[in-house]
Coordinates of C-alpha atoms in Angstrom, one line a residue:
X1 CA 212.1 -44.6 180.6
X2 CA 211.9 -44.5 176.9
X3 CA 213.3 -41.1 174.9
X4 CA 210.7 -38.7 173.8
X5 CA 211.3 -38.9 170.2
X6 CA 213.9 -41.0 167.8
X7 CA 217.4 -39.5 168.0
X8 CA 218.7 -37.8 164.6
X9 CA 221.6 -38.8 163.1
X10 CA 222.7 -36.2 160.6
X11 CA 224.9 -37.3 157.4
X12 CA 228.2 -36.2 156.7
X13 CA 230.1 -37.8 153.6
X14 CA 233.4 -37.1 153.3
X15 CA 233.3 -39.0 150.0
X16 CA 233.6 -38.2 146.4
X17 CA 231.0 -40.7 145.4
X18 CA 227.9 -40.9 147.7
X19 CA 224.7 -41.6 146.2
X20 CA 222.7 -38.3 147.4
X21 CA 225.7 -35.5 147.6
X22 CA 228.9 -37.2 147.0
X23 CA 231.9 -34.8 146.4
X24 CA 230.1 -31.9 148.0
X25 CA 231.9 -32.5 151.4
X26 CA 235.1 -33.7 150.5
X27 CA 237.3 -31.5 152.1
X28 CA 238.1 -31.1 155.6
X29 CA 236.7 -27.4 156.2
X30 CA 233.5 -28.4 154.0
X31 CA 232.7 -31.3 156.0
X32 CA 233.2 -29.5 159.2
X33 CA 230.9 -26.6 158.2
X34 CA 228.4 -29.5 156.7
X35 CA 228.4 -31.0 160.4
X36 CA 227.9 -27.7 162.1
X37 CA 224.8 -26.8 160.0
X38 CA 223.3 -30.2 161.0
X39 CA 223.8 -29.7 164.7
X40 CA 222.2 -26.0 164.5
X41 CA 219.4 -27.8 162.5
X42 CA 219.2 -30.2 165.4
X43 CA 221.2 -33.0 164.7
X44 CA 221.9 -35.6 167.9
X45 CA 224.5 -37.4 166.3
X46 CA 226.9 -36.2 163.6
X47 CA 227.5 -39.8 162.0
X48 CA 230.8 -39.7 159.9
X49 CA 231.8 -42.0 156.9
X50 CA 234.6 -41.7 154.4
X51 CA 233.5 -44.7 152.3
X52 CA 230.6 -44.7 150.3
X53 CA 228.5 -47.8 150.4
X54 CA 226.4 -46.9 147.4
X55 CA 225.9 -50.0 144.8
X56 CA 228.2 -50.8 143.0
X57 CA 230.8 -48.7 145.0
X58 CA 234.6 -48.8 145.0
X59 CA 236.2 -49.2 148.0
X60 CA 238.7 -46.1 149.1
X61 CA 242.2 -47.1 150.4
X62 CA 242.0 -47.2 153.9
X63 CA 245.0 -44.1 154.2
X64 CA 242.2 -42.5 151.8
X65 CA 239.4 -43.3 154.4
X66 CA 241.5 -42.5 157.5
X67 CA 242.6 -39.0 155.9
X68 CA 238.7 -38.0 155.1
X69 CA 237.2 -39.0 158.1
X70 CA 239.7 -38.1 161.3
X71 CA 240.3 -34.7 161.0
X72 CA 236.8 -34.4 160.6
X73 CA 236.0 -36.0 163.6
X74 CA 238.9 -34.3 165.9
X75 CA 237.3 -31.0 165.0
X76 CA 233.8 -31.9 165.2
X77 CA 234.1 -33.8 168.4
X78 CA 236.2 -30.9 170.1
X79 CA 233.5 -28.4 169.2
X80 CA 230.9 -31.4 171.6
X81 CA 228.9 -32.9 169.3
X82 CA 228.6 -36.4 169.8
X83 CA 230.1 -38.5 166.6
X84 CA 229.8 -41.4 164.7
X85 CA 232.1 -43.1 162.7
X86 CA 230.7 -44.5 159.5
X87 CA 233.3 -47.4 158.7
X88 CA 233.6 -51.4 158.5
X89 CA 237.2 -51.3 159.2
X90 CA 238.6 -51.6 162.6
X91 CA 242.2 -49.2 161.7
X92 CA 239.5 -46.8 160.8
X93 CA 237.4 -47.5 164.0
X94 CA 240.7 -47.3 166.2
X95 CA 241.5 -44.0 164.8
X96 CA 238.0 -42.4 164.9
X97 CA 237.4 -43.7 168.6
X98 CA 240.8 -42.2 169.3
X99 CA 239.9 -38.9 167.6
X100 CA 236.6 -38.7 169.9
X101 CA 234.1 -40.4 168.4
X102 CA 231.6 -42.3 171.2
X103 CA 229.4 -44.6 168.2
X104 CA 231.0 -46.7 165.8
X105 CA 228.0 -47.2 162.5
X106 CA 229.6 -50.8 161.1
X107 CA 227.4 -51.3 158.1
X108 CA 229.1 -54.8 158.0
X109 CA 227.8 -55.7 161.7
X110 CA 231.9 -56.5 161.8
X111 CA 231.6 -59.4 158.7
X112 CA 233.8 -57.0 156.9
X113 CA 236.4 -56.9 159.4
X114 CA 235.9 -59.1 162.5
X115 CA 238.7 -57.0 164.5
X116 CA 236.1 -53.9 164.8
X117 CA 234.0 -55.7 167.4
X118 CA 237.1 -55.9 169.7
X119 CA 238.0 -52.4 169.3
X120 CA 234.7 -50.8 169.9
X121 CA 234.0 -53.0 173.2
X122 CA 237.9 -51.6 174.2
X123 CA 236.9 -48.1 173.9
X124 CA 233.5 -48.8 175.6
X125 CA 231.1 -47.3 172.6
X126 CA 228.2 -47.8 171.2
X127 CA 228.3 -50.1 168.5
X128 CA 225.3 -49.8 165.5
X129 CA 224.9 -53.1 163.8
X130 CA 223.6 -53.7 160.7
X131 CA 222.5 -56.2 158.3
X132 CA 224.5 -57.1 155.5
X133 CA 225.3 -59.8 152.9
X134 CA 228.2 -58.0 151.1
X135 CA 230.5 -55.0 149.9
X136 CA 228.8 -52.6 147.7
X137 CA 230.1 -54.3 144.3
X138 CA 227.9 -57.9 144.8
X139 CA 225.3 -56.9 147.4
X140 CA 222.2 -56.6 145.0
X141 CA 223.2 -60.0 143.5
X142 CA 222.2 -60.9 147.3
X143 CA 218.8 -60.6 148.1
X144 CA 217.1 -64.3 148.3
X145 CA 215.5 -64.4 151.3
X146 CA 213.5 -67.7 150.9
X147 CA 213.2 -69.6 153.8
X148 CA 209.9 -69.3 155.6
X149 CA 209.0 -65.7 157.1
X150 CA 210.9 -64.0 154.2
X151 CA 213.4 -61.0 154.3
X152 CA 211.8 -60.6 158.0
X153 CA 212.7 -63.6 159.4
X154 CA 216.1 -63.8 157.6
X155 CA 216.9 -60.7 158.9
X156 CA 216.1 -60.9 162.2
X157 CA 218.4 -64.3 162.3
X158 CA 221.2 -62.8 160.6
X159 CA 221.2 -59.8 162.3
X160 CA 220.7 -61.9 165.8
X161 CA 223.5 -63.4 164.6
X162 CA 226.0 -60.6 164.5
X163 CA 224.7 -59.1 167.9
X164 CA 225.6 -62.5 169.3
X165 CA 229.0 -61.8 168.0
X166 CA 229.5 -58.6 169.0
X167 CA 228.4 -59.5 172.5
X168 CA 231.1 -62.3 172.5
X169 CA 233.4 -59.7 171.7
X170 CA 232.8 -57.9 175.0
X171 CA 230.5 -54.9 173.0
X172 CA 228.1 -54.3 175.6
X173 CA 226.3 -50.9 174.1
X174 CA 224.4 -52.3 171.1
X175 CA 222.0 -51.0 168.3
X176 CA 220.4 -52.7 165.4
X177 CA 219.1 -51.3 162.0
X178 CA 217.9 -53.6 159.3
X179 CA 219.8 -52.1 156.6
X180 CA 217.4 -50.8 154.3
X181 CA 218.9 -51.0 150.4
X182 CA 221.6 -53.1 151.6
X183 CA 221.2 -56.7 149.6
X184 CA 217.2 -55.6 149.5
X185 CA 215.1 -55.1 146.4
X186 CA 212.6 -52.0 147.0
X187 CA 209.6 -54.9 147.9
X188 CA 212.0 -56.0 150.3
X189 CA 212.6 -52.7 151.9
X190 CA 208.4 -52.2 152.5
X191 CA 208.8 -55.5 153.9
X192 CA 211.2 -54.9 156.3
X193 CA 210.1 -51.4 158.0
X194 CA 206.2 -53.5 158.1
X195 CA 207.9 -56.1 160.0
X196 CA 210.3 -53.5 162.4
X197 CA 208.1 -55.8 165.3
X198 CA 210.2 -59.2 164.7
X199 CA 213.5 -57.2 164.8
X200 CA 212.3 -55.5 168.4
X201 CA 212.3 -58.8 169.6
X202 CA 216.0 -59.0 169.5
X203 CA 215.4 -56.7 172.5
X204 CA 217.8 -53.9 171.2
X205 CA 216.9 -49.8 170.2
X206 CA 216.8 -49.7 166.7
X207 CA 218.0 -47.5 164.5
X208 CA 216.4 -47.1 160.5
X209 CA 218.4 -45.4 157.7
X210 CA 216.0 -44.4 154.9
X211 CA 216.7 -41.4 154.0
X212 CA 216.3 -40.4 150.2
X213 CA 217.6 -44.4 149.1
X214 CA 216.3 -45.8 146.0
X215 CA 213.4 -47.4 147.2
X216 CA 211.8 -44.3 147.8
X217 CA 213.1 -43.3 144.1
X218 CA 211.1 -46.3 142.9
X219 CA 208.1 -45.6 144.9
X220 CA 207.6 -42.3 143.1
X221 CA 208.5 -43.1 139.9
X222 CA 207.1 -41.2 136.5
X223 CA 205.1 -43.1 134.2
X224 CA 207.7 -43.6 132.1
X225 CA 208.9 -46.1 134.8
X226 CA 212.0 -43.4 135.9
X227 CA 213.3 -43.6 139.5
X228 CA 212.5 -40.1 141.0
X229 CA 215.8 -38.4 141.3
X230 CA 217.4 -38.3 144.7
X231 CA 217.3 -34.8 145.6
X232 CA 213.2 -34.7 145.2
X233 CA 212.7 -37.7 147.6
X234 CA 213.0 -35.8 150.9
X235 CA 208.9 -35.4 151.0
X236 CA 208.4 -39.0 151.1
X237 CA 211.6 -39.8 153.6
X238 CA 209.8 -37.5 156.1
X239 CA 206.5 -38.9 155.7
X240 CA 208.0 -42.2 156.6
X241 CA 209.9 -40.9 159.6
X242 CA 206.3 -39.2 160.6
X243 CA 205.0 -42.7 160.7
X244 CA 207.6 -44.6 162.2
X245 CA 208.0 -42.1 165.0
X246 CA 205.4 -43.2 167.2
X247 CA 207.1 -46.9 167.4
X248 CA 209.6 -46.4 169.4
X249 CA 212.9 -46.1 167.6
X250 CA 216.1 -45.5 168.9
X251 CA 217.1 -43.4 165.8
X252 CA 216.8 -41.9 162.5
X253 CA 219.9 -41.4 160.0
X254 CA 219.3 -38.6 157.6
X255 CA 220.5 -36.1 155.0
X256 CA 217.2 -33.2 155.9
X257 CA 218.0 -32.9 159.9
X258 CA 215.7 -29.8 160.0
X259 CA 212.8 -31.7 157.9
X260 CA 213.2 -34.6 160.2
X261 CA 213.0 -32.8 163.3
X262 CA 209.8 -30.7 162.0
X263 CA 208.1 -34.1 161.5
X264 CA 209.0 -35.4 165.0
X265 CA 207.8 -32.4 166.5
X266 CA 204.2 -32.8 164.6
X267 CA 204.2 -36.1 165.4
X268 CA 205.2 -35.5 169.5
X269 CA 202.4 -32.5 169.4
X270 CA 200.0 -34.9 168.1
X271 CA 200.5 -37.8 170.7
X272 CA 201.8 -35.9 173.7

């Protein structure tokens, strides 16, 4: 039976340099409040990431990651929410898994680090695969996609890809998400959540991340041609969700939890 609604998945960056509200949650006790808001806002998931995968991004030591994102998730986890770890590294996986997460979010769909496919299926968790060309510093150099059918097609195949992978590695809980921003020019972006059909086909739930990314910033630019800030796109990120709803996604992964779950409660009035 399908779910009623997407699921939420409710940010938490425990980074100091995330594109929408990097430093705010740095510490431990920050994060943890941070995640406990979400849930009271009505969060399903509290999806938890120590590295930011902004452009142009460097990437934290993994002691750095591991120290940012497991206490986070022991506490959070304790307390019964259900958690996500955020990570493309399987040491950071291991620990997460360990600490009580049930979802690893591997933006890499395990290119980054193979290993991670291995140690999700051991732990029996979900695994959230997503499409990607490249770390954070070369990823926008990245986005030729043309071979017939487009981004669409050359996402779906890619992505198929790594879910073939993951399967060989014994991961039998699988999601996909097209990875919105990710080696994508804005176009590319429109593209992709037009075409969401083709990447059904894979037969998997899928999950879409587009909360507040640049896309949206470009959307609603000024007429002097400037990106609209990212704290002013949350309008356009729900009306998005409000029309995506209806389709049948497994998941949404947002900063706003409360304006995401006033949307999907118009949208479920509206529909039944």
């Amino acid at each position: 039976m399908p779910q009623p609604r997407p699921l939420v998945m409710g940010i938490v960056n425990v980074t100091p340099d995330s594109f929408s509200d990097g430093g705010r949650f740095l510490a431990t006790d920050d994060a943890v409040a941070h995640g406990h808001e979400l849930l009271a806002d009505g969060a399903d998931i509290l999806d938890i990431g120590g590295e930011s995968t902004r452009p142009g991004a460097t990437r934290p030591l993994v002691e750095d990651e591991l120290a940012r994102v497991v206490p986070v998730i022991s506490e959070l986890a304790a307390d019964g929410a259900v958690v996500s770890v955020d990570t493309m590294r399987a040491e950071v996986a291991e620990a997460a898994l360990a600490a009580g997460a049930t979802i690893v979010n591997d933006v890499s769909g395990g290119l980054a680090d193979p290993r991670i496919l291995s140690v999700t299926a051991a732990a029996d968790a979900t695994y959230l695969c997503m499409h990607w060309r490249g770390h954070s510093d070369v990823m926008q150099s990245l986005t030729s996609y043309d071979g017939p059918g487009g981004v669409v097609a050359a996402v779906r195949a890619e992505l198929g890809q790594r879910v073939e992978a993951a399967r060989a590695a014994g991961v039998e809980k699988l999601v996909v998400d097209p990875g919105l921003g990710f080696a994508k020019t804005a176009d590319q972006n429109w593209e992709l959540l037009r075409g969401l059909d083709a990447l059904e086909e894979l037969g998997l739930p899928v999950l879409v991340g587009a909360s507040r990314k640049a896309f949206l910033g470009r959307l609603l630019e000024s007429e002097a041609g400037e990106p609209r800030p990212v704290g002013e796109r949350e309008d356009a990120h729900v009306a998005l969700v409000a029309l995506l709803a209806a389709r049948g996604l497994w998941g949404v992964r947002v900063h706003d939890v409360r304006a995401t779950r006033d949307a999907l409660a118009v949208v479920g009035r509206m529909v039944g």
